[in-house]
JSON list of C-alpha atoms in Angstrom, two decimals:
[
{"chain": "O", "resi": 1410, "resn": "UNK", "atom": "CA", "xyz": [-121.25, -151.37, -120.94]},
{"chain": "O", "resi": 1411, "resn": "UNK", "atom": "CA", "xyz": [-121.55, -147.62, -122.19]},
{"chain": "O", "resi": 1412, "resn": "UNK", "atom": "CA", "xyz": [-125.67, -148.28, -122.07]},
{"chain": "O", "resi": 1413, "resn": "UNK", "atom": "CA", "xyz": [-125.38, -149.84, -118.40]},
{"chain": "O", "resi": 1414, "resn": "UNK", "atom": "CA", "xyz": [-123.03, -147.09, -117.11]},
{"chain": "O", "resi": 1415, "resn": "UNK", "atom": "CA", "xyz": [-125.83, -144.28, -119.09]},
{"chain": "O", "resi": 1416, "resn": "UNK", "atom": "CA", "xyz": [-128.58, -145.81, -117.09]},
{"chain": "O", "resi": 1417, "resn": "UNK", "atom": "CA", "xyz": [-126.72, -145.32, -113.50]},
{"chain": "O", "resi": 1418, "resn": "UNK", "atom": "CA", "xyz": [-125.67, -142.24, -114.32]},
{"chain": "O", "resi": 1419, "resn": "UNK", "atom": "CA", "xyz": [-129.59, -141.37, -115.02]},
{"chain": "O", "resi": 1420, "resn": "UNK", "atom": "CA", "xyz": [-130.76, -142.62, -112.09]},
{"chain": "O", "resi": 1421, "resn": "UNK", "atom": "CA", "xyz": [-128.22, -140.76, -109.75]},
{"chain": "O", "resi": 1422, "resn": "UNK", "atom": "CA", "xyz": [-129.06, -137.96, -111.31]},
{"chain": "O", "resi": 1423, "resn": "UNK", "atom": "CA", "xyz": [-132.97, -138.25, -110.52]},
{"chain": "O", "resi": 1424, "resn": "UNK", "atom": "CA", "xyz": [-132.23, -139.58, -107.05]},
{"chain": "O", "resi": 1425, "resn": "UNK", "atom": "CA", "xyz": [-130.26, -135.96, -106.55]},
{"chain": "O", "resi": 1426, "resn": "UNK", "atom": "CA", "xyz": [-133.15, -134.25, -108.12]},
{"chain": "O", "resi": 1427, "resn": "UNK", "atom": "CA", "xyz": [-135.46, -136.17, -106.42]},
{"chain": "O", "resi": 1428, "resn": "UNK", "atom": "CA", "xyz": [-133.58, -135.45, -103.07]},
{"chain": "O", "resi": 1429, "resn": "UNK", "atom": "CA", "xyz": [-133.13, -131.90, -103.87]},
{"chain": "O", "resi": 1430, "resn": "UNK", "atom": "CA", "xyz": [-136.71, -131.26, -104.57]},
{"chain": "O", "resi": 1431, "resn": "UNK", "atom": "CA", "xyz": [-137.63, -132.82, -101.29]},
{"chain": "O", "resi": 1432, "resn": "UNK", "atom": "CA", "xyz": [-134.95, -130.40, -99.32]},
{"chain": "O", "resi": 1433, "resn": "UNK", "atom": "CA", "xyz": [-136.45, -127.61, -101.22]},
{"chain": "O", "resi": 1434, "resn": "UNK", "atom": "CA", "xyz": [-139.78, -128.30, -100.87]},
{"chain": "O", "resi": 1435, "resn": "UNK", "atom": "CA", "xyz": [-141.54, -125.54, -97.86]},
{"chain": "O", "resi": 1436, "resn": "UNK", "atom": "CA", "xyz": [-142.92, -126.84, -94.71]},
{"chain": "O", "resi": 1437, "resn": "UNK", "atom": "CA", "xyz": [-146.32, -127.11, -93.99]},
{"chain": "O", "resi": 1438, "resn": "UNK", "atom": "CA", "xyz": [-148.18, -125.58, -90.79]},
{"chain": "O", "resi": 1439, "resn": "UNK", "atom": "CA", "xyz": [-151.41, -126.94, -90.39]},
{"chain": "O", "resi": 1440, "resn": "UNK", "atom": "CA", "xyz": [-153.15, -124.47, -87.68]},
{"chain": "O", "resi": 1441, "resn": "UNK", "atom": "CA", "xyz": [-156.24, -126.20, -86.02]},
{"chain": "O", "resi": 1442, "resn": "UNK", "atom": "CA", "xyz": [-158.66, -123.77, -84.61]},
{"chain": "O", "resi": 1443, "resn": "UNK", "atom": "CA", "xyz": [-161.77, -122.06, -83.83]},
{"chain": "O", "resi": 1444, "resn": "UNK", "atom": "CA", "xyz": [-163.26, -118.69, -84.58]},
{"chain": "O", "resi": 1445, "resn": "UNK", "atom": "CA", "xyz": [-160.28, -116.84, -82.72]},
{"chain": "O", "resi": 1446, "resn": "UNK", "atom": "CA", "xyz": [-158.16, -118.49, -86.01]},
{"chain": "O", "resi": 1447, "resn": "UNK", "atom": "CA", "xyz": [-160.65, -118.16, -88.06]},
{"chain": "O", "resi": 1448, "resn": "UNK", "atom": "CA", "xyz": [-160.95, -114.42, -88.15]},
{"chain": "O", "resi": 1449, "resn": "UNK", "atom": "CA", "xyz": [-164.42, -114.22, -87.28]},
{"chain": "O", "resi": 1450, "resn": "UNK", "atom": "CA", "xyz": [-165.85, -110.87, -88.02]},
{"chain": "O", "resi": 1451, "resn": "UNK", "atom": "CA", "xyz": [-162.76, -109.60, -89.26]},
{"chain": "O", "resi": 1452, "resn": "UNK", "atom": "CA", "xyz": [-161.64, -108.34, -93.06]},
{"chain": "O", "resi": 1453, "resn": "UNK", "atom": "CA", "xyz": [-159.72, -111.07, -94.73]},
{"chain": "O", "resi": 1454, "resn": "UNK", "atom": "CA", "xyz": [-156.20, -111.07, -93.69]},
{"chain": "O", "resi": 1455, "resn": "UNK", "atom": "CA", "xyz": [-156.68, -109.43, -90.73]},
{"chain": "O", "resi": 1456, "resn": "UNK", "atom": "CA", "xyz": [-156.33, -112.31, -88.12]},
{"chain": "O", "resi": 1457, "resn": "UNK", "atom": "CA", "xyz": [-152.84, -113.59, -86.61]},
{"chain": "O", "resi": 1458, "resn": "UNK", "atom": "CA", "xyz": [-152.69, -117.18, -88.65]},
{"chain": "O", "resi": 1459, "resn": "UNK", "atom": "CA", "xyz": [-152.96, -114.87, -91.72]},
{"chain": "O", "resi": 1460, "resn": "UNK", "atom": "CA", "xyz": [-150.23, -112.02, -90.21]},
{"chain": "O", "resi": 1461, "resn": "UNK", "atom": "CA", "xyz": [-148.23, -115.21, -89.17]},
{"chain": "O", "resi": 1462, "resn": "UNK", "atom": "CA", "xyz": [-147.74, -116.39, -92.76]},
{"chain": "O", "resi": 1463, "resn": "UNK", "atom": "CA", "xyz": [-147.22, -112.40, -93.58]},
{"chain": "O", "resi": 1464, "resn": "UNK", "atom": "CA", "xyz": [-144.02, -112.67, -91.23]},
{"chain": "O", "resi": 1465, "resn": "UNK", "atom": "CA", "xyz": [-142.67, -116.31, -92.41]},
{"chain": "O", "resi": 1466, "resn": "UNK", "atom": "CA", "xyz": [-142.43, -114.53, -95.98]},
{"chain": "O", "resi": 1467, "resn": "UNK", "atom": "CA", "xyz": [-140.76, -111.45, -94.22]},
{"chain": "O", "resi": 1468, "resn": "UNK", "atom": "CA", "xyz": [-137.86, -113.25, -92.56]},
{"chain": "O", "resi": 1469, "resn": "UNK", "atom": "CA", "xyz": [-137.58, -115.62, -95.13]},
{"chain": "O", "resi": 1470, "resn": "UNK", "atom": "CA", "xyz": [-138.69, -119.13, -93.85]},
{"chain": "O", "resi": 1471, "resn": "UNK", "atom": "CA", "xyz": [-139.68, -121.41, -96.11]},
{"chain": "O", "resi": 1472, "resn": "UNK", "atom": "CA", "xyz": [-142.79, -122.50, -94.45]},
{"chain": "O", "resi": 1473, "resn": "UNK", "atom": "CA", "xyz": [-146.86, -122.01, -95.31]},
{"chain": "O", "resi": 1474, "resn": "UNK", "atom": "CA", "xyz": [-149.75, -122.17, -93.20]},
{"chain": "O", "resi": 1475, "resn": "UNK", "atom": "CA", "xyz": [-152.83, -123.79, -93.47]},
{"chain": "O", "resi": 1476, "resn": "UNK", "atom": "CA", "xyz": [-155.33, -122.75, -91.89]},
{"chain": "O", "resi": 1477, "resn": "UNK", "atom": "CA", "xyz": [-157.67, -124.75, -90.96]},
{"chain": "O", "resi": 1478, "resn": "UNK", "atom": "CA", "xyz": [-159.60, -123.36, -88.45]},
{"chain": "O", "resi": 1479, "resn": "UNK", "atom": "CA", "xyz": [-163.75, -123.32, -88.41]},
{"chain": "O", "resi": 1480, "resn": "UNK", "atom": "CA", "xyz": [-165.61, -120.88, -86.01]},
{"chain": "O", "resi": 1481, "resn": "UNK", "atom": "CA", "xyz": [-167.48, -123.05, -83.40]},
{"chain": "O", "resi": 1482, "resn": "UNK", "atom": "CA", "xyz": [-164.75, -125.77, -83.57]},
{"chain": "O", "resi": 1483, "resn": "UNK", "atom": "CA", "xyz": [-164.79, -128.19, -80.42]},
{"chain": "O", "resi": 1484, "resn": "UNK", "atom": "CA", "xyz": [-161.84, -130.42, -79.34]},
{"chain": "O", "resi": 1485, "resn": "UNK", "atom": "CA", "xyz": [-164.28, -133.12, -80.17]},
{"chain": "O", "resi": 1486, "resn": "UNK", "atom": "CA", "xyz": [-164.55, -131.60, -83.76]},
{"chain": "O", "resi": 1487, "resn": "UNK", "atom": "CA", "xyz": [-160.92, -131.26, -84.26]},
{"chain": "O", "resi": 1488, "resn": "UNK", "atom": "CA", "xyz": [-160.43, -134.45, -83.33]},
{"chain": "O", "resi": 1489, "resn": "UNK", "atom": "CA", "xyz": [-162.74, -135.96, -85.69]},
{"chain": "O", "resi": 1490, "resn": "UNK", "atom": "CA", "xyz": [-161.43, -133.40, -88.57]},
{"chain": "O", "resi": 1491, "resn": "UNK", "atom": "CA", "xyz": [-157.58, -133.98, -88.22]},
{"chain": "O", "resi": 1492, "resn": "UNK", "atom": "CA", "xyz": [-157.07, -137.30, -89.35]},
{"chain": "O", "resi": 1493, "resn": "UNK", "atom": "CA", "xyz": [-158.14, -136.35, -92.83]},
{"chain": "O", "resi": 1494, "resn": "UNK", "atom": "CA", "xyz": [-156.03, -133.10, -92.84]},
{"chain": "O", "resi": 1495, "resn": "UNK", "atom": "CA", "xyz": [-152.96, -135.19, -91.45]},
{"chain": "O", "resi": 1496, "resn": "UNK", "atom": "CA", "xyz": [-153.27, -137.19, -94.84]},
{"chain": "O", "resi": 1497, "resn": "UNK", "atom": "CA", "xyz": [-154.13, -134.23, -97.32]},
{"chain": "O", "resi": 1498, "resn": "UNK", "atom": "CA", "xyz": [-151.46, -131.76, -95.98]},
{"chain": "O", "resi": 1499, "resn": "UNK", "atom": "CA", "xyz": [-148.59, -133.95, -94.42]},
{"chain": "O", "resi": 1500, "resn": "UNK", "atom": "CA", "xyz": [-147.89, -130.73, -91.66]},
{"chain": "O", "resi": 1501, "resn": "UNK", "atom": "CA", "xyz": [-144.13, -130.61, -90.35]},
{"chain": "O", "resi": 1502, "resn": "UNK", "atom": "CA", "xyz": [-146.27, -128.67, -87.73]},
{"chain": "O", "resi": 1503, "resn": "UNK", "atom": "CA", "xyz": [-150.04, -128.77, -86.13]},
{"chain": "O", "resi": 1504, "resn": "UNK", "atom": "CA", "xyz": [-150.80, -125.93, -83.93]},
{"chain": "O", "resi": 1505, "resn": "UNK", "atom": "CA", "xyz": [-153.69, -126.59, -81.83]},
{"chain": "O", "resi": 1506, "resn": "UNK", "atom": "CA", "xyz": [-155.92, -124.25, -80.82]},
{"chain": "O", "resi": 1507, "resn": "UNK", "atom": "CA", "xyz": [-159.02, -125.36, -79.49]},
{"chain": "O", "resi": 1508, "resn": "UNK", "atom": "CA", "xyz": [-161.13, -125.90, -76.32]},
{"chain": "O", "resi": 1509, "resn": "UNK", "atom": "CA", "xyz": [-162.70, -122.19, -76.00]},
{"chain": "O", "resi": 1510, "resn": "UNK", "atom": "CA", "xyz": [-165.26, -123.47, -77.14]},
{"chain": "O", "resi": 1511, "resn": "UNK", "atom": "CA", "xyz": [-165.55, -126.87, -74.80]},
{"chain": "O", "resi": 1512, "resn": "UNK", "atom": "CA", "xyz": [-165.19, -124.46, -71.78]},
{"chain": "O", "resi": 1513, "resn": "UNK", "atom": "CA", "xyz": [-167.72, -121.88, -72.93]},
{"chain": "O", "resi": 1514, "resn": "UNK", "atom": "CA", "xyz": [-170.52, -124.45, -73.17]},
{"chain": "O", "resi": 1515, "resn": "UNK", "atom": "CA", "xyz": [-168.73, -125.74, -69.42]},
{"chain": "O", "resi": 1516, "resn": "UNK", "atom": "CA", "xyz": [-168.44, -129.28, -71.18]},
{"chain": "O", "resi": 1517, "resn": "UNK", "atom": "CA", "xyz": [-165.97, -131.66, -68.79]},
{"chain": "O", "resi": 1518, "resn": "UNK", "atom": "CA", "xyz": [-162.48, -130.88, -68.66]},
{"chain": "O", "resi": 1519, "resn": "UNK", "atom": "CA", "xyz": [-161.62, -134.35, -68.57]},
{"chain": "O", "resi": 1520, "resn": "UNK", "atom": "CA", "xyz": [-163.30, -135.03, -72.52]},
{"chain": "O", "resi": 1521, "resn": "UNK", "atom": "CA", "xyz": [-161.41, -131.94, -73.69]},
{"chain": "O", "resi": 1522, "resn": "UNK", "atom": "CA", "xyz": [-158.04, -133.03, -72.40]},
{"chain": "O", "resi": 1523, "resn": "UNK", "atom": "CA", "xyz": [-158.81, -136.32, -73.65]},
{"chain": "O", "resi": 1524, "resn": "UNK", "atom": "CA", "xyz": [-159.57, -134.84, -77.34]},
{"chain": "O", "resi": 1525, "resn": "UNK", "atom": "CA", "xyz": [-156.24, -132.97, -77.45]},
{"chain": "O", "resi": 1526, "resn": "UNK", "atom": "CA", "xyz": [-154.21, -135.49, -75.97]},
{"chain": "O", "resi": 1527, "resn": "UNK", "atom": "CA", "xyz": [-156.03, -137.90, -79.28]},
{"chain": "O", "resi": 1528, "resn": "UNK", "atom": "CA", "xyz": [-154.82, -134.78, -81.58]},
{"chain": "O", "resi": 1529, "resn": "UNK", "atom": "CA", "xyz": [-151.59, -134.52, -80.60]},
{"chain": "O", "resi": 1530, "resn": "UNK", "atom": "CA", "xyz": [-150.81, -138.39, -80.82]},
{"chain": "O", "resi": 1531, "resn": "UNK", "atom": "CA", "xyz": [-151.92, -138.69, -84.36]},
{"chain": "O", "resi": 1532, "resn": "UNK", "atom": "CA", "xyz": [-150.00, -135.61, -85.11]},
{"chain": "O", "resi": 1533, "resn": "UNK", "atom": "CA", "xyz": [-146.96, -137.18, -83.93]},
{"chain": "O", "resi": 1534, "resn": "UNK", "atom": "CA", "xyz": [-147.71, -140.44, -85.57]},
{"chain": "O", "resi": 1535, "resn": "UNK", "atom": "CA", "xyz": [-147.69, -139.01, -88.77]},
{"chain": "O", "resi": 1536, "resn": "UNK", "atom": "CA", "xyz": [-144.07, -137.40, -88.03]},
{"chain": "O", "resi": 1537, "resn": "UNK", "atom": "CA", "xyz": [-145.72, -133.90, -87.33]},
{"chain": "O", "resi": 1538, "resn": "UNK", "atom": "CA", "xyz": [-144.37, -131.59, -84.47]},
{"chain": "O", "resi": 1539, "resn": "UNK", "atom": "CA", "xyz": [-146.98, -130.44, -81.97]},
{"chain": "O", "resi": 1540, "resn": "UNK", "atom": "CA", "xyz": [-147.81, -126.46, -80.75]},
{"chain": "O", "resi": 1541, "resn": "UNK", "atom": "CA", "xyz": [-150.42, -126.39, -78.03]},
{"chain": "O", "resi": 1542, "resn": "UNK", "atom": "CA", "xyz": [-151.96, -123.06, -77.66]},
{"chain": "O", "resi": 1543, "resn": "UNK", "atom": "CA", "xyz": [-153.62, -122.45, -74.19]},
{"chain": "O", "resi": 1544, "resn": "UNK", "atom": "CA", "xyz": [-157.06, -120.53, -73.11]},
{"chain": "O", "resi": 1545, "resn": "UNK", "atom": "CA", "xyz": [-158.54, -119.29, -69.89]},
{"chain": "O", "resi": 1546, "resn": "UNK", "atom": "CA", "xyz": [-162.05, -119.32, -68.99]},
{"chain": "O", "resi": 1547, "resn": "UNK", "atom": "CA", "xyz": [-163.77, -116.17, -67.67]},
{"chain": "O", "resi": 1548, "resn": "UNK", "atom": "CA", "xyz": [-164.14, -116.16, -63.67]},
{"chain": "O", "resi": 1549, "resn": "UNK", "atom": "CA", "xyz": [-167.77, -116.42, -64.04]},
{"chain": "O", "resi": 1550, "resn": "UNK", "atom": "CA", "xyz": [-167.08, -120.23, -64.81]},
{"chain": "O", "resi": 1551, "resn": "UNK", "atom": "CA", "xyz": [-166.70, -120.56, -61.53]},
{"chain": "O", "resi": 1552, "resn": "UNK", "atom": "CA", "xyz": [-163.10, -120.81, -59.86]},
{"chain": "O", "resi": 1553, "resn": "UNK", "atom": "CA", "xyz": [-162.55, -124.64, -59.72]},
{"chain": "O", "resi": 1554, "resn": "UNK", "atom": "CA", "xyz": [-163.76, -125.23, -63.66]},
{"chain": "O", "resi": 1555, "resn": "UNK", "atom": "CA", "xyz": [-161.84, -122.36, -64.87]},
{"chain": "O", "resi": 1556, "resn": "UNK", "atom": "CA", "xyz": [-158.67, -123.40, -62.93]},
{"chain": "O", "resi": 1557, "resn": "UNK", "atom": "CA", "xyz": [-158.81, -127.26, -63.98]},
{"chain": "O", "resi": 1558, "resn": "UNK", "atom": "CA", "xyz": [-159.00, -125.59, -67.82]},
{"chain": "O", "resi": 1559, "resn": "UNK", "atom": "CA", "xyz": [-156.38, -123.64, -67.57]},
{"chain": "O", "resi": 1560, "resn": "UNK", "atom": "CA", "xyz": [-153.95, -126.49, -65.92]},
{"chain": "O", "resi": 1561, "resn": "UNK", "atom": "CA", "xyz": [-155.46, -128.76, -68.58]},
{"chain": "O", "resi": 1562, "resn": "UNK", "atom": "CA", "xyz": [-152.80, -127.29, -71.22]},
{"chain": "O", "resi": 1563, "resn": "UNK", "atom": "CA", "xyz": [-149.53, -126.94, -69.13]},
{"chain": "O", "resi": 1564, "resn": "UNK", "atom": "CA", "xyz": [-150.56, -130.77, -67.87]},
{"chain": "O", "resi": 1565, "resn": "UNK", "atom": "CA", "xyz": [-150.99, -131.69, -71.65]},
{"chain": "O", "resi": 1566, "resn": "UNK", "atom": "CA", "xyz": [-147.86, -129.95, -72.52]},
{"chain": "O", "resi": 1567, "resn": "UNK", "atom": "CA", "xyz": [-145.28, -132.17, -69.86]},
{"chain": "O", "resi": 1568, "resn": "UNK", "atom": "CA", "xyz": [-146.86, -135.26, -70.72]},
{"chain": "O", "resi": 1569, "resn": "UNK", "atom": "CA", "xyz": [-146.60, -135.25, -74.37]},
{"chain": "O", "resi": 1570, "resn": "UNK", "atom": "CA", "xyz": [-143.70, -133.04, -74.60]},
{"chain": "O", "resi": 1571, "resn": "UNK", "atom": "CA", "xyz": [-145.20, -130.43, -76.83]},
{"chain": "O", "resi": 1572, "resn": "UNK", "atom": "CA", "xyz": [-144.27, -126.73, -76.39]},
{"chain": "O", "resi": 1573, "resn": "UNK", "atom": "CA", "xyz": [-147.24, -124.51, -74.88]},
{"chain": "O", "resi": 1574, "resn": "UNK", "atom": "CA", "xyz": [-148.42, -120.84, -75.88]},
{"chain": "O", "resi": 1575, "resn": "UNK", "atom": "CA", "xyz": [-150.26, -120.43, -72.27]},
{"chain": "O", "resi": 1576, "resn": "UNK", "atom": "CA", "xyz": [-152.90, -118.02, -72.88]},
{"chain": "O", "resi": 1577, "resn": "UNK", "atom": "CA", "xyz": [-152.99, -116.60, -76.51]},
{"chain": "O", "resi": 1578, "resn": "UNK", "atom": "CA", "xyz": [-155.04, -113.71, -75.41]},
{"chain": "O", "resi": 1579, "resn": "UNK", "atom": "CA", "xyz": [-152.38, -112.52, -72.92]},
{"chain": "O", "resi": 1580, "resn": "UNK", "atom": "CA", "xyz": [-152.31, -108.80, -73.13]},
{"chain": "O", "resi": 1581, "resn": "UNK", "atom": "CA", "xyz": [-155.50, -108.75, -74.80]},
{"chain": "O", "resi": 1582, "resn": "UNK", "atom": "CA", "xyz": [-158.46, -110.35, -72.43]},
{"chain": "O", "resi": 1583, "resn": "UNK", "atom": "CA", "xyz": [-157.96, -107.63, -69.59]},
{"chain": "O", "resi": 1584, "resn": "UNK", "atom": "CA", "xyz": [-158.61, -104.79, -72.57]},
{"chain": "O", "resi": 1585, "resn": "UNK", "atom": "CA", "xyz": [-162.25, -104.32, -73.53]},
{"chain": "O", "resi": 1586, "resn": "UNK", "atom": "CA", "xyz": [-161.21, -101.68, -76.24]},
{"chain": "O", "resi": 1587, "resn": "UNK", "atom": "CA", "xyz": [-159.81, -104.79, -78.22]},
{"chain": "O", "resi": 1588, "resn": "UNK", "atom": "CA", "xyz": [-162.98, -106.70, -78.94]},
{"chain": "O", "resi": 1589, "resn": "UNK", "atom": "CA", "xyz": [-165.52, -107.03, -80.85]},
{"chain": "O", "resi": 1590, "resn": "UNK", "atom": "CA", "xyz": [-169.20, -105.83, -79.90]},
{"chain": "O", "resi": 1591, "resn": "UNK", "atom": "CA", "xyz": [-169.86, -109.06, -78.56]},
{"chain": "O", "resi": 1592, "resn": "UNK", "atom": "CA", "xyz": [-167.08, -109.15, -76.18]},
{"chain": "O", "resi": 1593, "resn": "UNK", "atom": "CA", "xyz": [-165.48, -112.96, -77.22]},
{"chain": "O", "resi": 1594, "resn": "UNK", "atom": "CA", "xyz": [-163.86, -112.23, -80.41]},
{"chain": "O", "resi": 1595, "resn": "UNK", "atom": "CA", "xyz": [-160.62, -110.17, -80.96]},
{"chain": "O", "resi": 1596, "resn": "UNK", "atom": "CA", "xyz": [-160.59, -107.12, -83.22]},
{"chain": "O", "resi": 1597, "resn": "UNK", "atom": "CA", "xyz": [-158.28, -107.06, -85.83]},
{"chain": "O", "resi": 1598, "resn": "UNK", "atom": "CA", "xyz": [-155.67, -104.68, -83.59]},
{"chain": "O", "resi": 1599, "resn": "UNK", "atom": "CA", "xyz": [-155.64, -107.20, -81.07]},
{"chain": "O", "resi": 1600, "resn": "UNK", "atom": "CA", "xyz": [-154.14, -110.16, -83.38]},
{"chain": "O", "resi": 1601, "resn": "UNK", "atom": "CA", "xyz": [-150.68, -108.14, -83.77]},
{"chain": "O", "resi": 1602, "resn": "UNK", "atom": "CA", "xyz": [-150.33, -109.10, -79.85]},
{"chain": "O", "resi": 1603, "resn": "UNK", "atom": "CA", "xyz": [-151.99, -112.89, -80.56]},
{"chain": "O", "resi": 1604, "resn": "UNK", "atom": "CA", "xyz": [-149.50, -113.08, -82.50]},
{"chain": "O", "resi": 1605, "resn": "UNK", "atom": "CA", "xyz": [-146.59, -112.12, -80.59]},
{"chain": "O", "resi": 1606, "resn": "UNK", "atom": "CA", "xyz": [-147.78, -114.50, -78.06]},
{"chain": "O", "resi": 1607, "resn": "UNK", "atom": "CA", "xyz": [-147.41, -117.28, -80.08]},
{"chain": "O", "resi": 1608, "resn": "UNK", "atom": "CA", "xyz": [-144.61, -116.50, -82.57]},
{"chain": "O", "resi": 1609, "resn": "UNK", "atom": "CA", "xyz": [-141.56, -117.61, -80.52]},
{"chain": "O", "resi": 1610, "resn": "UNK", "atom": "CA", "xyz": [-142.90, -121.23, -80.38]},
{"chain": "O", "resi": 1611, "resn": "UNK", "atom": "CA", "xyz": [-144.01, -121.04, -83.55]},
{"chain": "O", "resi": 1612, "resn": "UNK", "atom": "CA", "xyz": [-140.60, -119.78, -84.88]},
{"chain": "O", "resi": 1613, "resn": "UNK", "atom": "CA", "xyz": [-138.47, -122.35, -82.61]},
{"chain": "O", "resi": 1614, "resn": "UNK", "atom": "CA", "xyz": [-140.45, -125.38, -83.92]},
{"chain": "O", "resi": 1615, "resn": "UNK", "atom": "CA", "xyz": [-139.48, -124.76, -87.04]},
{"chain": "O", "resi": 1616, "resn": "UNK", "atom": "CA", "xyz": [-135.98, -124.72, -86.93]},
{"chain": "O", "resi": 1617, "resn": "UNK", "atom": "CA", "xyz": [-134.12, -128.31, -88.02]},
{"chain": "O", "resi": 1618, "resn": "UNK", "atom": "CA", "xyz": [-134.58, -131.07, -85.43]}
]
């Protein structure tokens, strides 16, 4: 009786560990992007993902990023790329931030839509919460193109529910001073304000459902 009662009492106790572990354990942000994640051409550190993970530590939420992003990254790309990441990392959060690069090579709105719409459902299906993070195209797109891109996000963001960052280069496109040399890539003091454009969302999603 005393050896059947010693072996309940050891599993209880490694279910509690077990459970506390798992309460413990920090949250994952998986951040799917392209070269404006990726801090292209800037020092190591320097971009918002990076300053983002800087500010979880800072205010004490028990959270880490992954960054995943790859300079040159398509919709089509991340689409093909996330499955795997899904099963390596197991995000609480994705964060996607793609489809700069659809627009700047003026591919159809209706494939990139269709790609983030693909990312968002898996993201979901494997229990992950969704942050869609919105571009605009320049106005030499032409009006119509760079209008259906921009409404491409906020459309994306009522039908599958997920919050929306509309333009992460708000306060930043309009100022030549804060880019690089080639005039599509944010210096390093311009990913202080990237970052306050998307930190609120960011922030709310991770509180407890």
């Amino acid at each position: 009786m005393k050896l059947v009662t010693s072996r309940v009492a050891l599993a209880a106790l490694l279910l509690l560990t077990g459970a506390a572990s798992a309460h413990s354990a920090p949250k994952t942000i998986l951040v799917l992007g392209d070269s404006l994640s990726a801090e292209y051409g800037l020092s190591r550190g320097a971009g918002w993902v990076a300053l983002a993970e800087r500010r979880l530590k800072s205010d004490n939420i028990d959270a880490a990023i992954v960054n995943a992003s790859i300079s040159g990254e398509t919709t089509s790309g991340g689409r093909t790329r996330l499955p795997a990441l899904l099963e390596k990392y197991h995000p609480a959060l994705v964060v996607i931030e793609l489809g700069a690069n659809d627009g700047l090579r003026g591919l159809p709105v209706a494939a990139a839509e269709a790609n983030l719409r693909a990312m968002a459902a898996a993201a979901h299906q494997a229990n992950a919460r969704v942050l869609l993070v919105g571009m605009r195209m320049p106005p030499n797109y032409g009006r119509d193109y760079a209008d259906k891109f921009f409404a491409m996000y906020a459309g994306l963001s009522k039908e599958l529910k997920a919050p929306l960052v509309p333009f992460m280069l708000e306060g930043v496109a309009d100022k030549a001073q804060l880019f690089q040399p080639d005039r599509l890539h944010p210096t390093a003091e311009a990913h202080p304000i990237i970052l306050a454009n998307i930190w609120p969302s960011l922030q709310k999603l991770l509180k407890p459902r």
